[in-house]
mmCIF file of C-alpha atoms in Angstrom:
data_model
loop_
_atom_site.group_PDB
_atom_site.id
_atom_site.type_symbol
_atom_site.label_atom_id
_atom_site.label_comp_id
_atom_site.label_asym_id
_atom_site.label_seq_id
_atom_site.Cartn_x
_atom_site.Cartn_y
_atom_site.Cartn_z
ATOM 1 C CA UNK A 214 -33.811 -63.302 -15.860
ATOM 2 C CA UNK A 215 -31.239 -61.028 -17.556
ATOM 3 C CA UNK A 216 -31.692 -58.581 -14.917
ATOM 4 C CA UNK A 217 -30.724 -60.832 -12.360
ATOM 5 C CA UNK A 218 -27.568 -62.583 -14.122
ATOM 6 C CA UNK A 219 -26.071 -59.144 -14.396
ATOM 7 C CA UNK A 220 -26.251 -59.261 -18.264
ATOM 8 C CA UNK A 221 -27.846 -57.141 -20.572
ATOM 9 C CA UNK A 222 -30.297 -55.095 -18.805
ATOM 10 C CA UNK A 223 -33.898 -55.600 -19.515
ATOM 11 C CA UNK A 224 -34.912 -52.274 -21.802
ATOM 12 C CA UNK A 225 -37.985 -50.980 -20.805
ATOM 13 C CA UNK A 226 -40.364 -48.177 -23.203
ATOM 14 C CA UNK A 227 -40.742 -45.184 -22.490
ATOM 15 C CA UNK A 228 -43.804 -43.462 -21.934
ATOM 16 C CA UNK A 229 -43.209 -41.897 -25.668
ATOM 17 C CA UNK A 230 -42.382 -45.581 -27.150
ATOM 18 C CA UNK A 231 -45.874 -46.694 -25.855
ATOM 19 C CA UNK A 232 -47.665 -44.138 -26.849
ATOM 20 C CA UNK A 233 -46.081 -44.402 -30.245
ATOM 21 C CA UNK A 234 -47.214 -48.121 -30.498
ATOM 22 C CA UNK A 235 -51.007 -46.285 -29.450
ATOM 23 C CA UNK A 236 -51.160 -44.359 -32.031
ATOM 24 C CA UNK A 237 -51.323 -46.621 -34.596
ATOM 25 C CA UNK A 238 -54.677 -47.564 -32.587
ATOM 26 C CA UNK A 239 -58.614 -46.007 -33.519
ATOM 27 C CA UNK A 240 -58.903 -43.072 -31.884
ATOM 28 C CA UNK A 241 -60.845 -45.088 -28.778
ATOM 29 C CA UNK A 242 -57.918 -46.075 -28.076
ATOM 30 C CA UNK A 243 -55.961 -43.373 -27.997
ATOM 31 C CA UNK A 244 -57.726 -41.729 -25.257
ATOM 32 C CA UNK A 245 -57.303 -44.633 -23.347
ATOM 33 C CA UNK A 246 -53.807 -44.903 -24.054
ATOM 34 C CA UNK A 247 -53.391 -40.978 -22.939
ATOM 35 C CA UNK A 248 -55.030 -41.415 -19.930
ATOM 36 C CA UNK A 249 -52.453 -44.306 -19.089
ATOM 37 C CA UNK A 250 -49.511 -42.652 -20.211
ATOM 38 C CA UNK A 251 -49.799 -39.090 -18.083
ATOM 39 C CA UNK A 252 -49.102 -41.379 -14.600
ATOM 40 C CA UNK A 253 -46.123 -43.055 -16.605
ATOM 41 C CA UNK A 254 -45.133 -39.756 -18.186
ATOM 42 C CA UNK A 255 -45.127 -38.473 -14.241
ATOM 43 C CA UNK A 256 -43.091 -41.060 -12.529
ATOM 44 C CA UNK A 257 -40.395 -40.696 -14.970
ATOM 45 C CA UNK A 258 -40.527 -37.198 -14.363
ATOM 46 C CA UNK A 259 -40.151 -37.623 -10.779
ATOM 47 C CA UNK A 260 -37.019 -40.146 -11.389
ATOM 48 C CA UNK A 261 -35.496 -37.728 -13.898
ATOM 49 C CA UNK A 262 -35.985 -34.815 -10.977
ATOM 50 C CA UNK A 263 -34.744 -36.925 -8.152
ATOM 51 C CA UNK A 264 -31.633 -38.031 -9.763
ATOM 52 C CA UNK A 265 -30.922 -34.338 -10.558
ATOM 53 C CA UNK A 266 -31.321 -33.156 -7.404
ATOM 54 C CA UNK A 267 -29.136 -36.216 -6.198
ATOM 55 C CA UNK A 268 -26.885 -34.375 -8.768
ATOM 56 C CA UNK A 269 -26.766 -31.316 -7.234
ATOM 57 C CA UNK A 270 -26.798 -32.017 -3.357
ATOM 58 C CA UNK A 271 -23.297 -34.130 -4.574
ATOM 59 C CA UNK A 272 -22.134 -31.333 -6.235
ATOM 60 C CA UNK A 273 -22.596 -28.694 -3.601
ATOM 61 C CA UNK A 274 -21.274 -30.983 -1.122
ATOM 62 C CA UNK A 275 -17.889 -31.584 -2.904
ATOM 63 C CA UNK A 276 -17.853 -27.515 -3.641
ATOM 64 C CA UNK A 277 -18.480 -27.544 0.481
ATOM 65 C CA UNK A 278 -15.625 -30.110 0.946
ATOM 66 C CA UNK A 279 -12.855 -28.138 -1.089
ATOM 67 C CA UNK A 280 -13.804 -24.760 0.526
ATOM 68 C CA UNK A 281 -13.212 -25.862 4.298
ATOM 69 C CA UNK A 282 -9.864 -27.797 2.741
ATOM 70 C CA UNK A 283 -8.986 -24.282 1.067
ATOM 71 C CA UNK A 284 -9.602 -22.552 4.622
ATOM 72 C CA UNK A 285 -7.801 -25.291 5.989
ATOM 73 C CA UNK A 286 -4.927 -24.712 3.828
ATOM 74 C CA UNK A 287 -5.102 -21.534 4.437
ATOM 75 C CA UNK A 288 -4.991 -21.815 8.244
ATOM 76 C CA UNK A 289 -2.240 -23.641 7.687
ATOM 77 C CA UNK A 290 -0.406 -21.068 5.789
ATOM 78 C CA UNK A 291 -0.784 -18.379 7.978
ATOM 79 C CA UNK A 292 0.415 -20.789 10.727
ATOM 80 C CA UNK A 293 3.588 -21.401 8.974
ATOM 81 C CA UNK A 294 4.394 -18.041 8.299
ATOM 82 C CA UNK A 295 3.615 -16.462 11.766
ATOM 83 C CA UNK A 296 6.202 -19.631 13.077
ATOM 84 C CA UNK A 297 8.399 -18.449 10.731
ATOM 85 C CA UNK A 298 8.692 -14.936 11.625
ATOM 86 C CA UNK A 299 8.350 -15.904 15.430
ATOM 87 C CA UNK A 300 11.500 -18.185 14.667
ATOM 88 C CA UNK A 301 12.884 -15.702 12.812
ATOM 89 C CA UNK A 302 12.706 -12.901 15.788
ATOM 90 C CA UNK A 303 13.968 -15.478 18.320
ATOM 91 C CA UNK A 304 17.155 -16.348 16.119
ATOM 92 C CA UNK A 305 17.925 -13.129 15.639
ATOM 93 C CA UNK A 306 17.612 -12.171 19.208
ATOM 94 C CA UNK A 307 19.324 -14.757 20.454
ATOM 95 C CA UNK A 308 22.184 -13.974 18.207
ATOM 96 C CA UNK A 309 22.053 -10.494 19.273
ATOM 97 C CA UNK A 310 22.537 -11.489 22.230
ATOM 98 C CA UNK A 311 25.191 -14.199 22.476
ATOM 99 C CA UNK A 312 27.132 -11.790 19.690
ATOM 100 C CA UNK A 313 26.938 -8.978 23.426
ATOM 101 C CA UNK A 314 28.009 -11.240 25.458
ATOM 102 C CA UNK A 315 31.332 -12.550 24.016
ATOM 103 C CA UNK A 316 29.778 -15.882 22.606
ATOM 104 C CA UNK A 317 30.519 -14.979 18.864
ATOM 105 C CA UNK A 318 30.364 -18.755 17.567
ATOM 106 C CA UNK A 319 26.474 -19.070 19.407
ATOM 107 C CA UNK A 320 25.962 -15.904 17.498
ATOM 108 C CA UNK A 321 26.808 -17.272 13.962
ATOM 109 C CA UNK A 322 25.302 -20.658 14.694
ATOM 110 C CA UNK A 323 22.205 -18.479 15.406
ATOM 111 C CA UNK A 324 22.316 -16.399 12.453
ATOM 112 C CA UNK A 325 23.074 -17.121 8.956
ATOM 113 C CA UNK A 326 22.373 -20.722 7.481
ATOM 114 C CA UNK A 327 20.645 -21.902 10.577
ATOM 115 C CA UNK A 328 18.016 -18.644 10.449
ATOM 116 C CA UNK A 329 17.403 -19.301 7.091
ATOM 117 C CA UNK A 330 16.750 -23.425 6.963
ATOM 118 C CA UNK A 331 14.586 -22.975 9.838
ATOM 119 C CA UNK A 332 12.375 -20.154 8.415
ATOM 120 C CA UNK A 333 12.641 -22.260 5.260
ATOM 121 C CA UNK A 334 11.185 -25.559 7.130
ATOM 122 C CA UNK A 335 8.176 -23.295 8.520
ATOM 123 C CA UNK A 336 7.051 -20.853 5.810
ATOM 124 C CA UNK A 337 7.580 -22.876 2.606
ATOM 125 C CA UNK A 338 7.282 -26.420 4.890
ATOM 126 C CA UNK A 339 9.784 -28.118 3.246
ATOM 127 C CA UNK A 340 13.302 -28.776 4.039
ATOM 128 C CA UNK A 341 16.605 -29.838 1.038
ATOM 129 C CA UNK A 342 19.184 -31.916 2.478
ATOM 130 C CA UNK A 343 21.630 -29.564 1.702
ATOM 131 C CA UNK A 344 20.723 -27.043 4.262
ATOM 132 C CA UNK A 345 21.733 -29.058 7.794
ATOM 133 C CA UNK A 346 25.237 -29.613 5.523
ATOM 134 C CA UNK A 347 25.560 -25.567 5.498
ATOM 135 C CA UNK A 348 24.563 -25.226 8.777
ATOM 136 C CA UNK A 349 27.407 -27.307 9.575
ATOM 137 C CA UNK A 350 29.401 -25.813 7.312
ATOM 138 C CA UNK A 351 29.206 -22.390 8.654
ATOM 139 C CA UNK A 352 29.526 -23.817 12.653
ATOM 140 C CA UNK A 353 32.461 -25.133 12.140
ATOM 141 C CA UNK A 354 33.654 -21.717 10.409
ATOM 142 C CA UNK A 355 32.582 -20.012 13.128
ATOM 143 C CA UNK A 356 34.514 -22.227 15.752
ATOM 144 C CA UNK A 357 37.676 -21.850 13.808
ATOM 145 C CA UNK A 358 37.302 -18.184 13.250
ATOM 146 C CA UNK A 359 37.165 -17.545 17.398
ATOM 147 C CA UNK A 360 40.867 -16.998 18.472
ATOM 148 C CA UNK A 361 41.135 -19.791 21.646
ATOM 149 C CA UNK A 362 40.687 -18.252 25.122
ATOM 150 C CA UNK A 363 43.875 -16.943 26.905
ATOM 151 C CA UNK A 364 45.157 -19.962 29.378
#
């Protein structure tokens, strides 16, 4: 009844805790209670081993969860970093460019604070608030640093 209230569970001997109570029984008896206790003494063998190896299929398969999310992160890593360098070539090129071509304020906005947040956002994949403010910062030096085209 206490079993199925959810109380205090119902203790049940053990194999040794019977055949403790046996022995204080002739020796007839003793064989008897022997011959009973090896299929108890079995089945909680079996329960002990099948809760271990319950124990150790959960453990490998949490070991096997955190590897693929290591590769994963990993994968993710290398990602970031090859965007970051491909981001970083394309920046500079294009300043490169626009700084041959008589576009110097294109070629500051390219290089400088704008390079760097945007390598920032994909190799360490995070981003401060200040950086768009010194991007803008340094576009609007640039604009007031190019002398204004001849009318």
């Amino acid at each position: 009844m206490a079993e199925e209230l959810g109380t205090e569970p119902a203790h049940r001997p053990s194999a040794l805790d019977i055949a403790a109570q046996w022995a204080q029984l002739p020796a007839e008896h003793l064989a008897v209670a022997l011959a009973a206790l090896d299929p108890q003494l079995a089945r909680e063998h079996e329960l002990r081993m099948q809760a271990e190896r319950a124990r150790e299929r959960a453990e490998l398969e949490r070991l096997q969860s955190e590897r693929v999310e290591q590769q994963r992160a990993h994968r993710r890593h290398v990602l970031g970093i090859s965007a970051a360098l491909t981001v970083a070539l394309a920046t500079l090129g294009a300043s490169l460019y626009f700084g041959t071509h008589d576009h110097p304020v294109l070629a500051v906005t390219f290089f400088g604070p704008t390079l760097l947040a945007l390598v920032k956002i994909f190799a360490l994949q995070r981003s401060d608030p200040d950086d768009m403010k010194h991007v803008a910062a340094a576009a609007k030096r640039a604009a007031s640093a190019v002398p204004p085209p001849p009318p």
